Amino acid sequence: SDIPGPREYVRDGFNGYLVRGVEEMVERVCEVYTAWRRGDPSYYELCRNARRTAEEYDWGRVVPRLERMFREVAGGGR
């Protein structure tokens, strides 16, 4: 959905779709399904981009960044 949370990490058409209502969601789902059935390279590119984006939000990557940020804010810097 095209709402504040997803807008931070979904790049429309690159790693997912930001849809504005049920009709647009149905259209996008049908497009993705059709691309998958045809073996369209754009489908696989979208999947790769979505996977890379998801990996950026993996706890193994997020926690160390948050720890560094908290240490810097607290003045520890280590």
CSV table of N, CA and C in Angstrom, one decimal, residues 19-53:
chain,number,residue,atom,x,y,z
A,19,VAL,N,0.7,0.6,-4.1
A,19,VAL,CA,-0.6,0.6,-4.7
A,19,VAL,C,-1.6,1.5,-4.0
A,20,ARG,N,-2.5,2.1,-4.7
A,20,ARG,CA,-3.4,3.0,-4.1
A,20,ARG,C,-4.9,2.5,-4.3
A,21,GLY,N,-5.1,1.4,-3.6
A,21,GLY,CA,-6.5,0.9,-3.6
A,21,GLY,C,-6.5,-0.5,-4.1
A,22,VAL,N,-7.7,-1.2,-3.9
A,22,VAL,CA,-7.8,-2.6,-4.2
A,22,VAL,C,-7.7,-2.8,-5.7
A,23,GLU,N,-8.3,-2.0,-6.5
A,23,GLU,CA,-8.2,-2.2,-8.0
A,23,GLU,C,-6.8,-2.2,-8.5
A,24,GLU,N,-6.0,-1.3,-8.0
A,24,GLU,CA,-4.6,-1.2,-8.4
A,24,GLU,C,-3.8,-2.4,-7.9
A,25,MET,N,-4.1,-2.8,-6.7
A,25,MET,CA,-3.5,-4.0,-6.1
A,25,MET,C,-3.8,-5.2,-7.0
A,26,VAL,N,-5.0,-5.4,-7.4
A,26,VAL,CA,-5.4,-6.6,-8.3
A,26,VAL,C,-4.6,-6.5,-9.6
A,27,GLU,N,-4.5,-5.3,-10.2
A,27,GLU,CA,-3.8,-5.1,-11.4
A,27,GLU,C,-2.3,-5.5,-11.2
A,28,ARG,N,-1.7,-5.1,-10.2
A,28,ARG,CA,-0.3,-5.4,-9.9
A,28,ARG,C,-0.1,-6.9,-9.7
A,29,VAL,N,-0.9,-7.5,-8.9
A,29,VAL,CA,-0.8,-8.9,-8.6
A,29,VAL,C,-0.9,-9.7,-10.0
A,30,CYS,N,-1.9,-9.3,-10.8
A,30,CYS,CA,-2.0,-10.0,-12.1
A,30,CYS,C,-0.8,-9.8,-13.0
A,31,GLU,N,-0.2,-8.6,-13.0
A,31,GLU,CA,1.0,-8.3,-13.8
A,31,GLU,C,2.1,-9.2,-13.3
A,32,VAL,N,2.3,-9.2,-12.0
A,32,VAL,CA,3.4,-10.0,-11.4
A,32,VAL,C,3.2,-11.5,-11.7
A,33,TYR,N,2.0,-12.0,-11.6
A,33,TYR,CA,1.7,-13.4,-11.9
A,33,TYR,C,2.0,-13.7,-13.3
A,34,THR,N,1.5,-12.8,-14.2
A,34,THR,CA,1.7,-13.0,-15.6
A,34,THR,C,3.2,-13.0,-16.0
A,35,ALA,N,4.0,-12.1,-15.4
A,35,ALA,CA,5.4,-12.0,-15.6
A,35,ALA,C,6.1,-13.3,-15.1
A,36,TRP,N,5.6,-13.8,-14.0
A,36,TRP,CA,6.2,-15.1,-13.5
A,36,TRP,C,5.9,-16.2,-14.4
A,37,ARG,N,4.6,-16.3,-14.8
A,37,ARG,CA,4.2,-17.5,-15.7
A,37,ARG,C,5.0,-17.4,-17.0
A,38,ARG,N,5.3,-16.3,-17.5
A,38,ARG,CA,6.0,-16.1,-18.8
A,38,ARG,C,7.6,-16.3,-18.6
A,39,GLY,N,8.0,-16.3,-17.4
A,39,GLY,CA,9.5,-16.3,-17.2
A,39,GLY,C,10.1,-15.0,-17.5
A,40,ASP,N,9.4,-13.9,-17.4
A,40,ASP,CA,9.9,-12.6,-17.8
A,40,ASP,C,11.0,-12.2,-16.9
A,41,PRO,N,12.1,-11.7,-17.5
A,41,PRO,CA,13.3,-11.3,-16.7
A,41,PRO,C,12.9,-10.2,-15.7
A,42,SER,N,11.9,-9.4,-16.1
A,42,SER,CA,11.6,-8.3,-15.1
A,42,SER,C,11.0,-8.8,-13.8
A,43,TYR,N,10.4,-10.0,-13.9
A,43,TYR,CA,9.9,-10.6,-12.6
A,43,TYR,C,11.1,-11.0,-11.7
A,44,TYR,N,12.1,-11.6,-12.3
A,44,TYR,CA,13.3,-12.0,-11.5
A,44,TYR,C,14.1,-10.8,-11.0
A,45,GLU,N,14.1,-9.8,-11.8
A,45,GLU,CA,14.8,-8.6,-11.3
A,45,GLU,C,14.1,-8.0,-10.1
A,46,LEU,N,12.8,-7.9,-10.2
A,46,LEU,CA,12.0,-7.4,-9.1
A,46,LEU,C,12.2,-8.2,-7.9
A,47,CYS,N,12.2,-9.5,-8.0
A,47,CYS,CA,12.5,-10.4,-6.9
A,47,CYS,C,13.9,-10.2,-6.3
A,48,ARG,N,14.9,-10.1,-7.1
A,48,ARG,CA,16.3,-9.9,-6.6
A,48,ARG,C,16.3,-8.6,-5.9
A,49,ASN,N,15.7,-7.5,-6.4
A,49,ASN,CA,15.7,-6.2,-5.8
A,49,ASN,C,15.0,-6.3,-4.4
A,50,ALA,N,13.9,-7.0,-4.4
A,50,ALA,CA,13.1,-7.1,-3.1
A,50,ALA,C,13.9,-7.9,-2.1
A,51,ARG,N,14.6,-8.9,-2.5
A,51,ARG,CA,15.4,-9.7,-1.6
A,51,ARG,C,16.6,-8.9,-1.0
A,52,ARG,N,17.2,-8.1,-1.9
A,52,ARG,CA,18.3,-7.2,-1.4
A,52,ARG,C,17.8,-6.2,-0.4
A,53,THR,N,16.6,-5.6,-0.7
A,53,THR,CA,16.1,-4.7,0.2
A,53,THR,C,15.7,-5.3,1.6
